Amino acid sequence: DQQVKQNSPSLSVQEGRISILNCDYTNSMFDYFLWYKKYPAEGPTFLISISSIKDKNEDGRFTVFLNKSAKHLSLHIVPSQPGDSAVYFCAASGMGGTYKYIFGTGTRLKVLA
Amino acid sequence: AAGVIQSPRHLIKEKRETATLKCYPIPRHDTVYWYQQGPGQDPQFLISFYEKMQSDKGSIPDRFSAQQFSDYHSELNMSSLELGDSALYFCASSLRGTYTEAFFGQGTRLTVV
């Protein structure tokens, strides 16, 4: 049973445009959400996180939005750059983020020059 | 800044052999997580440790065991290896507390032949 889902396995975006990656979760106990970026044969790299007490967190070109009622979060990358091309995983945790991280299935983003 | 160190980076073993993967967390981090990522799959949580005690257990086979030592490094021991154990194994570390992110190592690619 996949508690964290990323329904789009891949996404292509033109350089300079906005990339929107989506993530849905089913467990209402999750209260901390993270986005990781992963290149082939490398470990996931932390990008940005959000706790359930917020609905938005911004860090440079990256913004994460959380809609608790819909159990949905999204990562916006503006403007998208070719170096952003990677697989993006969302992860969720409970108990204030001290519980294990459950990962989504990943979305492969390709930014076209 | 020091990152999570995993060794070895690559490992080739034959079926029914034993393998030991090592993880050295970021200094002062007290929590270690182990994940397994098969080809085309999301990272699957195996096991975690906090202050040398097992804190959570996921889909870790009985053939695998792990521990965290007094210097906080962790080892994942895998016995009676099967072809299906071939995967990337990631270790992550964090400092226990609310809403803190985990940082991942580069991973160990295990190939069972």
Coordinates of C-alpha atoms in Angstrom, one line a residue:
Chain A
D1 CA 0.0 0.0 0.0
Q2 CA 1.7 3.2 -1.2
Q3 CA 1.2 5.8 1.4
V4 CA 3.0 8.5 -0.6
K5 CA 2.3 8.7 -4.3
Q6 CA 3.7 10.7 -7.2
N7 CA 1.4 10.0 -10.0
S8 CA 3.5 11.6 -12.8
P9 CA 6.5 9.4 -13.5
S10 CA 8.0 12.0 -15.8
L11 CA 7.7 15.6 -16.7
S12 CA 9.3 17.7 -19.4
V13 CA 9.6 21.5 -19.1
Q14 CA 11.2 24.2 -21.2
E15 CA 14.1 26.0 -19.7
G16 CA 12.9 29.2 -17.9
R17 CA 9.4 27.9 -17.4
I18 CA 7.8 26.6 -14.2
S19 CA 8.1 23.0 -13.1
I20 CA 5.4 21.7 -10.9
L21 CA 5.8 18.3 -9.3
N22 CA 3.0 16.8 -7.3
C23 CA 2.7 14.4 -4.4
D24 CA -0.3 12.9 -2.6
Y25 CA -0.3 11.1 0.7
T26 CA -2.9 8.9 2.5
N27 CA -1.7 8.9 6.1
S28 CA -3.2 11.8 8.1
M29 CA -0.5 11.2 10.7
F30 CA 2.2 12.6 8.4
D31 CA 3.2 16.0 9.6
Y32 CA 6.5 16.7 7.9
F33 CA 7.2 16.6 4.2
L34 CA 10.4 16.8 2.3
W35 CA 11.5 16.9 -1.3
Y36 CA 14.7 15.2 -2.4
K37 CA 16.5 15.4 -5.8
K38 CA 18.4 12.4 -7.1
Y39 CA 20.9 11.9 -9.8
P40 CA 21.6 8.4 -11.1
A41 CA 23.9 6.4 -8.9
E42 CA 24.0 9.1 -6.2
G43 CA 22.2 9.5 -2.9
P44 CA 19.1 11.7 -2.6
T45 CA 19.9 15.3 -2.0
F46 CA 17.7 17.3 0.4
L47 CA 16.0 20.2 -1.3
I48 CA 13.2 21.7 0.8
S49 CA 10.8 20.7 3.5
I50 CA 7.5 21.8 5.1
S51 CA 5.9 21.0 8.3
S52 CA 2.1 20.6 8.6
I53 CA 1.8 23.9 10.5
K54 CA 2.6 25.8 7.3
D55 CA 1.1 25.8 3.9
K56 CA 4.0 27.2 2.0
N57 CA 7.8 27.3 2.3
E58 CA 10.1 29.0 -0.1
D59 CA 13.8 28.7 -0.7
G60 CA 15.2 30.5 -3.8
R61 CA 13.8 29.0 -6.9
F62 CA 12.0 26.2 -4.9
T63 CA 8.6 26.6 -3.3
V64 CA 6.7 23.8 -1.6
F65 CA 2.9 24.1 -1.1
L66 CA 1.0 21.9 1.3
N67 CA -2.8 21.3 1.2
K68 CA -3.6 19.3 4.3
S69 CA -7.3 18.9 3.6
A70 CA -6.5 17.4 0.2
K71 CA -3.4 15.5 1.5
H72 CA -1.5 17.0 -1.4
L73 CA 1.8 18.8 -1.7
S74 CA 3.6 20.3 -4.7
L75 CA 7.1 21.5 -5.5
H76 CA 7.4 24.5 -7.8
I77 CA 10.7 25.3 -9.5
V78 CA 10.9 28.7 -11.1
P79 CA 12.7 29.3 -13.4
S80 CA 13.6 25.8 -14.4
Q81 CA 17.2 25.2 -15.4
P82 CA 18.7 22.2 -17.3
G83 CA 20.7 21.4 -14.2
D84 CA 17.4 20.7 -12.5
S85 CA 16.9 17.6 -14.6
A86 CA 16.8 14.7 -12.1
V87 CA 14.4 12.4 -10.3
Y88 CA 12.5 14.1 -7.6
F89 CA 11.2 12.2 -4.6
C90 CA 8.8 13.5 -2.0
A91 CA 8.9 12.0 1.4
A92 CA 6.7 12.1 4.4
S93 CA 7.2 11.6 8.1
G94 CA 5.1 11.6 11.3
M95 CA 5.6 12.5 14.9
G96 CA 7.1 15.8 14.2
G97 CA 9.4 14.4 11.6
T98 CA 11.0 11.9 13.9
Y99 CA 9.3 8.9 12.3
K100 CA 10.8 7.1 9.4
Y101 CA 10.6 8.8 6.0
I102 CA 8.2 7.2 3.5
F103 CA 9.2 8.0 0.0
G104 CA 7.0 8.5 -3.1
T105 CA 7.7 6.7 -6.4
G106 CA 9.6 9.7 -7.9
T107 CA 9.1 12.0 -10.9
R108 CA 11.8 12.3 -13.5
L109 CA 12.0 15.9 -14.5
K110 CA 13.7 16.9 -17.8
V111 CA 14.3 20.5 -18.4
L112 CA 14.8 21.2 -22.1
A113 CA 17.3 23.9 -23.2
Chain B
A1 CA 31.1 20.2 5.3
A2 CA 31.3 16.5 6.2
G3 CA 28.6 14.3 4.6
V4 CA 27.4 10.8 5.2
I5 CA 30.0 8.3 4.2
Q6 CA 29.1 4.9 2.9
S7 CA 31.5 2.1 2.2
P8 CA 32.1 0.3 0.0
R9 CA 30.6 2.2 -3.0
H10 CA 30.4 -0.9 -5.0
L11 CA 30.2 -4.6 -4.0
I12 CA 29.9 -7.7 -6.0
K13 CA 29.0 -10.9 -4.2
E14 CA 27.9 -14.4 -5.2
K15 CA 24.6 -16.0 -4.1
R16 CA 24.5 -17.3 -0.6
E17 CA 27.5 -15.1 0.4
T18 CA 27.5 -12.5 3.1
A19 CA 28.0 -8.7 2.8
T20 CA 28.6 -5.9 5.2
L21 CA 27.8 -2.3 4.4
K22 CA 29.1 0.5 6.5
C23 CA 27.7 4.0 7.2
Y24 CA 29.4 6.9 8.9
P25 CA 26.9 9.6 9.8
I26 CA 27.5 13.3 9.8
P27 CA 29.3 14.3 13.0
R28 CA 26.9 14.8 15.9
H29 CA 24.0 13.1 14.1
D30 CA 22.5 10.5 16.4
T31 CA 20.0 8.8 14.0
V32 CA 20.8 6.5 11.1
Y33 CA 18.4 5.2 8.5
W34 CA 18.9 2.4 6.0
Y35 CA 17.1 2.3 2.7
Q36 CA 17.1 -0.1 -0.3
Q37 CA 16.4 1.1 -3.8
G38 CA 15.8 -1.5 -6.5
P39 CA 16.0 -0.6 -10.2
G40 CA 13.3 1.8 -11.1
Q41 CA 11.8 1.8 -7.6
D42 CA 11.5 4.3 -4.8
P43 CA 13.7 3.9 -1.8
Q44 CA 12.3 1.4 0.7
F45 CA 12.9 1.9 4.4
L46 CA 14.7 -1.0 6.0
I47 CA 15.6 0.0 9.6
S48 CA 16.7 3.0 11.7
F49 CA 18.6 3.5 14.9
Y50 CA 18.6 6.3 17.4
E51 CA 21.4 6.5 20.1
K52 CA 22.5 2.9 19.2
M53 CA 19.0 1.4 19.7
Q54 CA 16.8 0.2 16.9
S55 CA 14.1 2.8 16.6
D56 CA 12.0 1.6 13.7
K57 CA 11.9 -1.4 11.4
G58 CA 10.6 -1.6 7.8
S59 CA 10.7 -4.2 5.1
I60 CA 14.1 -5.7 6.2
P61 CA 14.4 -9.4 5.5
D62 CA 15.3 -11.7 8.4
R63 CA 18.6 -12.5 6.6
F64 CA 19.6 -8.9 7.2
S65 CA 20.7 -7.4 10.5
A66 CA 22.1 -4.0 11.5
Q67 CA 23.4 -2.2 14.4
Q68 CA 24.7 1.2 15.4
F69 CA 27.9 1.5 17.3
S70 CA 29.1 3.8 20.1
D71 CA 30.7 6.2 17.6
Y72 CA 27.3 6.3 15.8
H73 CA 28.4 4.5 12.7
S74 CA 26.2 1.7 11.5
E75 CA 26.6 -1.5 9.7
L76 CA 24.1 -3.5 7.7
N77 CA 24.9 -7.2 7.6
M78 CA 23.4 -9.2 4.8
S79 CA 23.6 -13.0 4.8
S80 CA 22.5 -15.8 2.3
L81 CA 22.5 -13.2 -0.4
E82 CA 19.9 -13.6 -3.2
L83 CA 19.9 -12.2 -6.7
G84 CA 17.0 -10.0 -5.6
D85 CA 19.1 -8.3 -3.1
S86 CA 21.0 -6.5 -5.9
A87 CA 20.1 -2.8 -5.3
L88 CA 21.4 0.5 -4.2
Y89 CA 21.6 0.7 -0.4
F90 CA 21.4 4.2 1.1
C91 CA 22.2 5.3 4.5
A92 CA 21.0 8.6 5.9
S93 CA 21.6 10.4 9.1
S94 CA 19.9 13.1 11.1
L95 CA 20.0 14.9 14.4
R96 CA 17.0 13.8 16.4
G97 CA 14.5 16.5 16.8
T98 CA 11.3 17.8 15.3
Y99 CA 11.3 18.7 11.7
T100 CA 14.9 18.0 10.9
E101 CA 15.9 16.6 7.5
A102 CA 17.9 13.5 6.9
F103 CA 21.0 13.6 4.7
F104 CA 21.9 10.7 2.5
G105 CA 25.1 9.1 1.6
Q106 CA 26.2 8.3 -1.9
G107 CA 25.0 4.7 -1.5
T108 CA 26.5 1.3 -1.9
R109 CA 25.6 -0.6 -5.1
L110 CA 25.4 -4.3 -4.3
T111 CA 25.4 -6.7 -7.2
V112 CA 24.7 -10.4 -6.4
V113 CA 25.7 -12.8 -9.1

